[in-house]
Coordinates of C-alpha atoms and ligand atoms in Angstrom, one line a residue:
M1038 CA -40.6 4.8 -231.0
W1039 CA -41.8 4.1 -234.5
G1040 CA -40.9 7.6 -235.9
G1041 CA -39.2 6.0 -239.0
R1042 CA -42.5 5.0 -240.5
F1043 CA -44.8 7.9 -239.4
A1044 CA -44.9 11.5 -240.4
G1045 CA -47.8 12.8 -238.2
G1046 CA -48.4 12.2 -234.5
P1047 CA -51.5 10.5 -233.1
A1048 CA -54.8 12.3 -232.5
A1049 CA -55.4 13.3 -228.9
I1050 CA -58.2 10.8 -228.5
M1051 CA -55.9 8.1 -230.1
Q1052 CA -53.4 8.8 -227.4
R1053 CA -56.0 8.5 -224.7
I1054 CA -57.5 5.3 -225.8
N1055 CA -54.1 3.8 -226.6
A1056 CA -52.2 4.7 -223.4
S1057 CA -51.9 2.2 -220.6
I1058 CA -49.4 4.0 -218.5
G1059 CA -52.1 5.1 -216.1
F1060 CA -52.4 1.6 -214.8
D1061 CA -49.5 -0.5 -216.1
R1062 CA -47.0 1.6 -214.1
R1063 CA -47.9 -1.0 -211.5
L1064 CA -45.7 -3.4 -213.6
Y1065 CA -42.6 -1.3 -213.2
A1066 CA -40.7 -3.6 -210.9
Q1067 CA -41.4 -6.6 -213.0
D1068 CA -40.5 -4.6 -216.2
I1069 CA -37.2 -3.6 -214.9
R1070 CA -36.4 -7.0 -213.5
G1071 CA -37.2 -8.6 -216.9
S1072 CA -35.0 -6.0 -218.7
E1073 CA -32.1 -6.8 -216.4
A1074 CA -32.4 -10.5 -217.1
H1075 CA -32.6 -9.9 -220.8
C1076 CA -29.6 -7.5 -220.7
R1077 CA -27.5 -9.9 -218.7
M1078 CA -28.3 -12.7 -221.2
L1079 CA -27.5 -10.5 -224.2
V1080 CA -24.1 -9.7 -222.8
R1081 CA -23.4 -13.3 -222.0
Q1082 CA -24.4 -14.3 -225.5
K1083 CA -22.2 -11.5 -226.9
I1084 CA -25.2 -10.0 -228.6
I1085 CA -24.4 -6.6 -227.0
G1086 CA -21.1 -5.4 -225.5
A1087 CA -20.2 -5.7 -221.8
E1088 CA -19.8 -1.9 -221.5
D1089 CA -23.2 -1.2 -223.0
G1090 CA -24.6 -3.9 -220.7
R1091 CA -23.2 -2.3 -217.6
A1092 CA -24.5 1.1 -218.7
I1093 CA -28.0 -0.4 -219.2
L1094 CA -28.0 -2.1 -215.8
D1095 CA -26.9 1.1 -214.1
G1096 CA -29.5 3.1 -215.9
L1097 CA -32.3 0.6 -215.0
A1098 CA -31.3 0.7 -211.3
R1099 CA -31.5 4.5 -211.4
I1100 CA -34.9 4.3 -213.0
R1101 CA -36.2 1.9 -210.3
D1102 CA -34.9 4.4 -207.7
E1103 CA -36.6 7.3 -209.4
I1104 CA -40.0 5.4 -209.6
E1105 CA -39.7 4.3 -205.9
R1106 CA -38.9 7.8 -204.8
G1107 CA -41.8 9.1 -206.7
D1108 CA -39.9 11.4 -209.1
F1109 CA -40.0 9.5 -212.3
P1110 CA -41.4 11.6 -215.1
F1111 CA -44.2 9.3 -216.4
R1112 CA -45.5 10.5 -219.8
E1113 CA -48.8 9.5 -221.4
E1114 CA -47.5 10.1 -224.9
L1115 CA -45.1 7.2 -224.3
E1116 CA -48.0 4.9 -224.0
D1117 CA -47.0 2.3 -221.5
I1118 CA -44.5 1.3 -218.8
H1119 CA -42.2 -0.4 -221.3
M1120 CA -41.7 2.7 -223.5
N1121 CA -41.6 5.0 -220.5
V1122 CA -38.7 3.0 -219.0
E1123 CA -36.9 2.7 -222.3
A1124 CA -37.2 6.4 -223.2
R1125 CA -35.9 7.4 -219.7
L1126 CA -33.0 5.0 -220.1
A1127 CA -32.1 6.8 -223.3
E1128 CA -32.1 10.1 -221.5
L1129 CA -29.9 8.7 -218.8
I1130 CA -27.3 6.7 -220.7
G1131 CA -27.7 7.8 -224.4
D1132 CA -27.4 5.5 -227.4
A1133 CA -26.6 2.3 -225.5
A1134 CA -30.2 2.3 -224.3
G1135 CA -31.3 1.4 -227.9
R1136 CA -29.5 -1.9 -227.7
L1137 CA -31.7 -3.3 -224.8
H1138 CA -34.6 -4.0 -227.2
T1139 CA -32.5 -6.4 -229.3
A1140 CA -34.1 -9.8 -229.8
R1141 CA -37.2 -8.6 -227.8
S1142 CA -40.6 -7.1 -228.5
R1143 CA -43.1 -5.4 -226.2
N1144 CA -45.2 -8.5 -226.9
D1145 CA -43.0 -10.9 -225.1
Q1146 CA -41.9 -8.2 -222.7
V1147 CA -45.5 -7.5 -221.4
A1148 CA -46.3 -11.2 -221.3
T1149 CA -43.3 -11.7 -219.1
D1150 CA -43.9 -8.7 -216.8
F1151 CA -47.5 -9.7 -216.4
R1152 CA -46.7 -13.3 -215.5
L1153 CA -44.2 -12.1 -212.9
W1154 CA -46.9 -9.8 -211.5
V1155 CA -49.6 -12.4 -211.3
R1156 CA -47.2 -14.8 -209.8
D1157 CA -46.6 -12.4 -206.9
A1158 CA -50.3 -11.7 -206.6
I1159 CA -50.9 -15.5 -206.3
D1160 CA -48.4 -15.8 -203.5
G1161 CA -49.8 -12.8 -201.7
M1162 CA -53.4 -14.0 -202.0
E1163 CA -52.5 -17.5 -200.9
A1164 CA -50.7 -16.3 -197.8
A1165 CA -53.6 -14.1 -196.9
L1166 CA -56.0 -17.0 -197.2
A1167 CA -53.7 -19.1 -195.0
A1168 CA -53.8 -16.4 -192.4
L1169 CA -57.6 -16.5 -192.5
Q1170 CA -57.6 -20.3 -192.2
A1171 CA -55.4 -20.0 -189.1
V1172 CA -57.9 -17.7 -187.4
L1173 CA -60.8 -19.9 -188.3
I1174 CA -59.0 -23.0 -187.0
D1175 CA -58.2 -21.2 -183.7
R1176 CA -61.9 -20.2 -183.2
A1177 CA -63.0 -23.7 -184.2
E1178 CA -60.8 -25.2 -181.5
E1179 CA -62.2 -22.8 -178.9
H1180 CA -65.8 -23.7 -180.0
A1181 CA -65.3 -27.5 -180.6
A1182 CA -68.2 -28.2 -178.2
T1183 CA -70.3 -25.1 -178.7
V1184 CA -73.7 -26.2 -180.0
M1185 CA -75.7 -24.3 -182.6
P1186 CA -78.5 -25.2 -185.0
G1187 CA -77.3 -26.6 -188.3
F1188 CA -79.4 -25.4 -191.2
T1189 CA -80.7 -26.6 -194.5
H1190 CA -82.9 -24.2 -196.5
L1191 CA -82.0 -21.9 -193.6
Q1192 CA -84.5 -23.9 -191.5
A1193 CA -83.1 -25.5 -188.3
A1194 CA -82.1 -29.0 -189.3
Q1195 CA -79.9 -30.8 -186.8
P1196 CA -77.7 -29.5 -184.0
V1197 CA -74.0 -29.0 -185.0
T1198 CA -71.0 -27.6 -183.2
F1199 CA -69.9 -24.1 -184.1
G1200 CA -66.3 -25.3 -184.5
H1201 CA -67.5 -27.8 -187.1
H1202 CA -69.3 -25.0 -189.0
L1203 CA -66.1 -22.8 -189.0
L1204 CA -64.0 -25.8 -190.2
A1205 CA -66.3 -26.1 -193.2
Y1206 CA -64.8 -22.7 -194.4
V1207 CA -61.3 -23.9 -193.6
E1208 CA -61.9 -26.7 -196.2
M1209 CA -63.3 -24.3 -198.8
I1210 CA -60.5 -21.8 -198.4
G1211 CA -58.0 -24.7 -198.6
R1212 CA -59.4 -25.6 -202.0
D1213 CA -59.1 -21.9 -203.0
R1214 CA -55.4 -22.0 -202.1
G1215 CA -55.1 -25.3 -204.0
R1216 CA -56.5 -23.6 -207.1
L1217 CA -54.0 -20.7 -206.8
V1218 CA -51.1 -23.1 -206.4
D1219 CA -52.2 -25.1 -209.5
A1220 CA -52.5 -21.9 -211.5
R1221 CA -49.0 -20.8 -210.4
R1222 CA -47.5 -24.1 -211.5
R1223 CA -48.9 -23.7 -215.0
L1224 CA -48.1 -20.0 -215.2
N1225 CA -44.5 -20.4 -214.3
E1226 CA -43.0 -20.5 -217.8
C1227 CA -41.1 -17.6 -219.3
P1228 CA -42.3 -16.0 -222.5
L1229 CA -39.3 -13.7 -222.9
G1230 CA -37.5 -14.4 -226.2
A1231 CA -40.7 -15.2 -228.1
A1232 CA -40.1 -11.7 -229.4
A1233 CA -43.0 -10.2 -231.5
L1234 CA -44.5 -13.6 -232.3
A1235 CA -42.1 -15.7 -234.3
G1236 CA -38.9 -16.0 -232.1
T1237 CA -35.7 -14.3 -233.1
S1238 CA -32.7 -14.8 -235.4
F1239 CA -30.3 -13.8 -232.5
A1240 CA -28.6 -16.5 -230.6
I1241 CA -30.4 -15.9 -227.3
D1242 CA -30.5 -18.2 -224.4
R1243 CA -34.1 -18.5 -223.2
F1244 CA -33.3 -21.0 -220.6
A1245 CA -31.0 -18.5 -218.9
T1246 CA -33.5 -15.7 -218.8
A1247 CA -36.2 -18.1 -217.6
A1248 CA -33.9 -19.3 -214.7
D1249 CA -32.9 -15.7 -213.9
L1250 CA -36.5 -14.8 -213.4
A1251 CA -37.2 -17.9 -211.4
F1252 CA -39.4 -19.5 -214.0
D1253 CA -39.3 -23.3 -214.3
R1254 CA -38.6 -23.2 -218.1
P1255 CA -39.2 -21.1 -221.2
T1256 CA -42.6 -21.3 -222.9
A1257 CA -42.5 -23.8 -225.8
N1258 CA -44.3 -21.9 -228.6
S1259 CA -43.6 -18.3 -229.5
L1260 CA -47.1 -17.6 -230.9
D1261 CA -48.7 -19.0 -227.7
S1262 CA -46.3 -17.1 -225.5
V1263 CA -47.5 -13.7 -226.7
S1264 CA -51.1 -14.4 -227.3
D1265 CA -52.6 -16.2 -224.3
R1266 CA -53.6 -14.8 -221.0
D1267 CA -55.1 -18.0 -219.6
F1268 CA -52.7 -17.6 -216.6
A1269 CA -54.5 -14.4 -215.7
L1270 CA -57.9 -16.1 -216.3
E1271 CA -57.0 -18.9 -214.0
F1272 CA -55.9 -16.5 -211.3
L1273 CA -59.2 -14.6 -211.7
S1274 CA -61.3 -17.8 -211.7
A1275 CA -59.6 -18.9 -208.5
A1276 CA -60.1 -15.4 -207.0
A1277 CA -63.8 -15.3 -208.0
I1278 CA -64.5 -18.7 -206.5
S1279 CA -62.7 -17.6 -203.3
A1280 CA -64.7 -14.4 -203.3
V1281 CA -67.9 -16.4 -203.5
H1282 CA -66.8 -18.4 -200.5
L1283 CA -66.0 -15.2 -198.6
S1284 CA -69.4 -13.8 -199.5
R1285 CA -71.1 -16.9 -198.0
L1286 CA -69.3 -16.4 -194.6
A1287 CA -70.1 -12.7 -194.8
E1288 CA -73.7 -13.4 -195.3
E1289 CA -73.7 -15.8 -192.3
L1290 CA -72.1 -13.0 -190.2
V1291 CA -74.9 -10.6 -191.3
V1292 CA -77.6 -13.1 -190.4
W1293 CA -75.9 -14.2 -187.1
T1294 CA -75.4 -10.7 -185.9
S1295 CA -79.1 -9.7 -186.4
A1296 CA -81.3 -9.2 -183.4
Q1297 CA -83.3 -12.2 -184.4
F1298 CA -80.3 -14.5 -184.2
R1299 CA -77.7 -12.9 -181.9
F1300 CA -75.3 -15.8 -182.3
V1301 CA -72.4 -13.6 -182.8
R1302 CA -71.3 -10.1 -181.9
L1303 CA -68.8 -8.3 -184.0
S1304 CA -66.2 -6.1 -182.3
D1305 CA -66.6 -2.4 -182.3
G1306 CA -63.6 -2.3 -184.7
F1307 CA -65.7 -4.1 -187.3
T1308 CA -69.1 -2.5 -186.9
T1309 CA -70.6 0.9 -187.5
G1310 CA -73.4 2.8 -185.7
S1311 CA -76.4 4.5 -187.2
S1312 CA -76.7 8.3 -187.2
I1313 CA -80.4 8.1 -186.4
M1314 CA -81.0 4.7 -184.6
P1315 CA -78.8 4.6 -181.5
Q1316 CA -79.4 0.9 -180.9
K1317 CA -77.9 -0.2 -184.2
R1318 CA -74.6 -2.1 -184.7
N1319 CA -74.3 -2.6 -188.4
P1320 CA -72.1 -5.3 -189.9
D1321 CA -70.8 -3.1 -192.7
A1322 CA -67.6 -4.9 -193.3
A1323 CA -69.4 -8.2 -193.7
E1324 CA -71.9 -6.6 -196.1
L1325 CA -69.0 -5.1 -198.1
V1326 CA -67.1 -8.3 -198.3
R1327 CA -70.4 -9.9 -199.6
A1328 CA -70.8 -7.1 -202.2
K1329 CA -67.2 -6.9 -203.4
T1330 CA -67.6 -10.4 -204.7
G1331 CA -69.5 -8.8 -207.6
R1332 CA -66.4 -6.9 -208.7
V1333 CA -64.2 -10.0 -208.7
I1334 CA -66.7 -12.0 -210.7
G1335 CA -66.9 -9.0 -213.1
D1336 CA -63.2 -8.9 -213.4
L1337 CA -63.1 -12.5 -214.5
T1338 CA -66.0 -12.0 -216.9
S1339 CA -64.5 -8.9 -218.5
L1340 CA -61.2 -10.7 -219.3
L1341 CA -62.9 -13.8 -220.6
V1342 CA -64.9 -11.6 -222.9
A1343 CA -61.9 -9.6 -224.0
M1344 CA -60.0 -12.8 -224.9
K1345 CA -62.8 -14.5 -226.6
G1346 CA -62.4 -14.9 -230.4
L1347 CA -59.0 -13.1 -230.6
P1348 CA -56.9 -14.5 -233.5
L1349 CA -53.3 -15.4 -232.8
A1350 CA -51.0 -13.8 -231.9
Y1351 CA -51.0 -10.5 -230.0
S1352 CA -53.9 -8.0 -230.3
K1353 CA -54.2 -4.7 -228.5
D1354 CA -57.3 -6.0 -226.9
M1355 CA -55.0 -7.8 -224.5
Q1356 CA -53.9 -4.5 -223.0
E1357 CA -57.2 -4.7 -221.2
D1358 CA -56.0 -7.7 -219.2
K1359 CA -54.4 -5.6 -216.5
E1360 CA -57.0 -3.6 -214.8
P1361 CA -59.3 -6.6 -214.0
V1362 CA -56.3 -8.4 -212.5
F1363 CA -55.3 -5.4 -210.4
E1364 CA -58.8 -4.7 -209.2
A1365 CA -59.4 -8.4 -208.3
T1366 CA -56.1 -8.5 -206.4
D1367 CA -56.8 -5.3 -204.5
T1368 CA -60.3 -6.2 -203.7
M1369 CA -59.4 -9.7 -202.4
E1370 CA -56.6 -8.3 -200.3
L1371 CA -59.1 -6.0 -198.6
A1372 CA -61.9 -8.6 -198.3
I1373 CA -59.7 -11.4 -196.9
A1374 CA -58.1 -9.0 -194.4
A1375 CA -61.5 -7.7 -193.3
M1376 CA -62.9 -11.2 -192.9
T1377 CA -59.8 -12.3 -190.9
G1378 CA -60.3 -9.4 -188.5
M1379 CA -64.0 -10.0 -188.1
V1380 CA -63.6 -13.7 -187.3
R1381 CA -60.6 -13.1 -185.0
D1382 CA -62.4 -10.4 -183.0
M1383 CA -66.1 -11.6 -183.0
S1384 CA -67.6 -12.8 -179.7
V1385 CA -69.8 -15.9 -179.8
E1386 CA -73.0 -15.9 -177.9
T1387 CA -72.9 -19.5 -176.8
E1388 CA -76.1 -19.5 -174.7
T1389 CA -78.2 -18.0 -177.5
M1390 CA -76.8 -20.6 -179.9
A1391 CA -77.5 -23.4 -177.4
R1392 CA -81.1 -22.3 -177.0
A1393 CA -81.5 -22.1 -180.7
A1394 CA -79.8 -25.5 -181.2
G1395 CA -82.7 -27.2 -179.5
A1396 CA -85.5 -25.1 -180.9
G1397 CA -87.4 -26.3 -183.9
F1398 CA -87.3 -30.0 -182.9
T1399 CA -83.8 -30.4 -184.3
T1400 CA -83.2 -33.7 -182.5
A1401 CA -86.2 -35.4 -184.3
T1402 CA -83.7 -37.4 -186.4
D1403 CA -82.0 -38.7 -183.2
I1404 CA -85.2 -40.3 -181.9
A1405 CA -85.8 -41.9 -185.3
D1406 CA -82.3 -43.3 -185.3
W1407 CA -82.9 -44.6 -181.7
C1408 CA -86.0 -46.5 -182.9
V1409 CA -83.9 -48.0 -185.7
R1410 CA -81.2 -49.1 -183.4
A1411 CA -83.1 -50.1 -180.2
L1412 CA -86.4 -51.4 -181.8
D1413 CA -85.0 -52.6 -185.1
M1414 CA -87.6 -50.5 -186.9
P1415 CA -87.1 -49.8 -190.6
F1416 CA -86.0 -46.1 -190.9
R1417 CA -89.0 -45.0 -192.9
Q1418 CA -91.3 -46.2 -190.0
A1419 CA -89.0 -44.6 -187.4
H1420 CA -89.2 -41.3 -189.4
H1421 CA -93.0 -41.6 -189.0
V1422 CA -92.8 -42.1 -185.2
A1423 CA -90.5 -39.1 -184.8
G1424 CA -92.9 -37.0 -187.0
R1425 CA -95.8 -37.9 -184.6
L1426 CA -93.7 -37.0 -181.6
V1427 CA -92.9 -33.6 -183.2
R1428 CA -96.6 -33.0 -183.7
L1429 CA -97.3 -34.0 -180.1
A1430 CA -94.6 -31.5 -178.8
E1431 CA -96.1 -28.8 -181.1
D1432 CA -99.5 -29.5 -179.6
R1433 CA -98.1 -29.3 -176.0
G1434 CA -96.1 -26.2 -176.9
C1435 CA -92.9 -27.7 -175.7
G1436 CA -89.6 -29.0 -177.0
L1437 CA -89.1 -32.7 -177.8
D1438 CA -86.9 -33.2 -174.8
H1439 CA -89.7 -31.8 -172.5
L1440 CA -92.3 -34.5 -173.5
S1441 CA -93.0 -36.9 -170.7
L1442 CA -92.3 -40.5 -171.3
A1443 CA -96.0 -41.3 -170.7
D1444 CA -96.9 -38.8 -173.5
M1445 CA -94.3 -40.3 -175.8
R1446 CA -95.6 -43.8 -175.2
T1447 CA -99.0 -42.8 -176.7
V1448 CA -97.1 -42.6 -180.0
E1449 CA -94.8 -45.7 -179.6
P1450 CA -95.3 -47.8 -176.4
R1451 CA -91.8 -49.3 -176.6
L1452 CA -90.0 -45.9 -176.0
T1453 CA -87.9 -45.8 -172.8
E1454 CA -86.0 -43.3 -170.7
D1455 CA -83.0 -44.1 -173.0
A1456 CA -85.0 -42.8 -175.9
R1457 CA -85.7 -39.6 -174.1
A1458 CA -81.9 -39.1 -173.4
V1459 CA -81.0 -38.9 -177.1
L1460 CA -83.3 -35.9 -177.5
A1461 CA -80.8 -33.6 -175.7
V1462 CA -78.8 -31.4 -178.0
A1463 CA -75.5 -32.3 -176.4
S1464 CA -76.0 -36.0 -176.8
S1465 CA -77.1 -35.5 -180.3
V1466 CA -73.9 -33.8 -181.4
A1467 CA -71.8 -36.1 -179.3
S1468 CA -73.2 -39.0 -181.1
R1469 CA -72.2 -37.8 -184.6
T1470 CA -68.7 -39.3 -184.5
S1471 CA -68.6 -40.5 -188.1
F1472 CA -65.5 -39.3 -190.0
G1473 CA -66.1 -35.7 -191.0
G1474 CA -69.0 -35.4 -188.5
T1475 CA -69.8 -32.7 -185.9
A1476 CA -69.1 -34.5 -182.6
P1477 CA -66.8 -32.3 -180.4
E1478 CA -64.2 -35.1 -180.3
R1479 CA -64.2 -35.2 -184.1
V1480 CA -63.9 -31.5 -184.3
R1481 CA -60.9 -31.5 -182.0
A1482 CA -59.2 -34.1 -184.2
A1483 CA -60.2 -32.1 -187.3
V1484 CA -58.6 -29.0 -185.8
A1485 CA -55.3 -30.9 -185.4
A1486 CA -55.5 -32.3 -188.9
A1487 CA -56.3 -28.9 -190.4
R1488 CA -53.3 -27.4 -188.7
D1489 CA -51.1 -30.1 -190.1
R1490 CA -52.6 -29.9 -193.6
W1491 CA -52.9 -26.2 -194.1
L1492 CA -50.6 -24.4 -191.7
A1493 CA -47.5 -26.5 -191.4
E1494 CA -44.4 -25.1 -193.2
T1495 CA -44.7 -27.8 -195.8
A1496 CA -48.4 -26.9 -196.5
R1497 CA -47.6 -25.7 -200.0
Ligands
LIG2916 N1 -49.0 -1.9 -223.5 C1 -49.1 -3.0 -224.3 C2 -50.0 -4.1 -223.6 O1 -50.2 -4.0 -222.4 C3 -47.8 -3.6 -224.5 C4 -47.6 -4.5 -225.7 C5 -47.8 -3.6 -226.9 N2 -47.5 -4.4 -228.1 C6 -47.9 -3.9 -229.3 N3 -47.6 -4.7 -230.3 N4 -48.5 -2.8 -229.5 O2 -50.5 -5.0 -224.2

């Protein structure tokens, strides 16, 4: 491609370190689409002839076909997808192929291809996250009144409803989607026509190519166009945060399926057995979702480090932008799908959850609140009363709701049967009706609101 200037060919090791065709062939569809838009614009602007333009478009269509059929002759010595396509075009249509690269450089070409690819990846990831939300919302509705212990420090804290717990993830994933949508909005400008770095002397129409490729507008500065990859970094950041969210739910599934918890049973489809211990049902998919988060965080880190300190404009370092993005995309696709399947198919052990919900004196706050309300006690003092009741129950070896009223009155003589009633788990969760709270009626309303907000046609 640069034979005019060079006498000798590259060393074998140079070819290996330089070539990106092994991975950037994944950009083929975007590369051809970008070339078609560029070619049509060159013809319209009379920069190349209509006949050459037709030959180029025919040739590009054949190349797309060859690649999709799997009989395109990829060649490492041609370095990357751009030169592989262009060289094949020359084989197919002859000299006219050489006109396609007028007013263009591989620098703006790869920036355009990659934006198109990341844009599709964003759309795919966002749709997959929406599907996960849909499953979480369905399960939340089913379990709007299922009680479980809520935890802080992984210590039983206050009873909550399982539906409420699942809806927490719907919110997290909703923000993940929001970050992707934001990134897409900033990404959606077209670098094509920035050429190598300075723009071009040809009378190109960058607005036309931008529109042809469904970008909102052309990028404003040619140097910036070919030298930044912040759109990929934003995508990877959003993916990494989302992966962290998935890892937390994965961890909860691991904990909940353990014999010590037994809150949840994963389906046979999402568990494995042990070759030596016949009783085991291992939550491998959840563990792998948890672990794969490390890859996505690594992908973000590797591109951040590759970009750090690069002078404007293009440097070959930037060729290293693709593999992290591909890996993060593939990893997230798998992780989100596995999580969606696990949540959809899991069975919920409502009785075990209910038993656990009352264990550990989780309604102690409720009796303190009752003292505040019924006896007009300052909360700090009420907290003290509740603490003494817990100690009493501990001494008796029973739950708070199994203390007799007489026993309770040794701590605070003004306690009544009413006070005992608030100690039941069901009345505890039913009382938490504040906006965003865990009461079943609130959860049902939140399910409806979540469907509207996240799953309606207009959700984007
Ligand atoms: N394969 C290259 C990349 O991915 C394409 C751009 C090459 N540009 C250059 N000036 N060598 O970054």
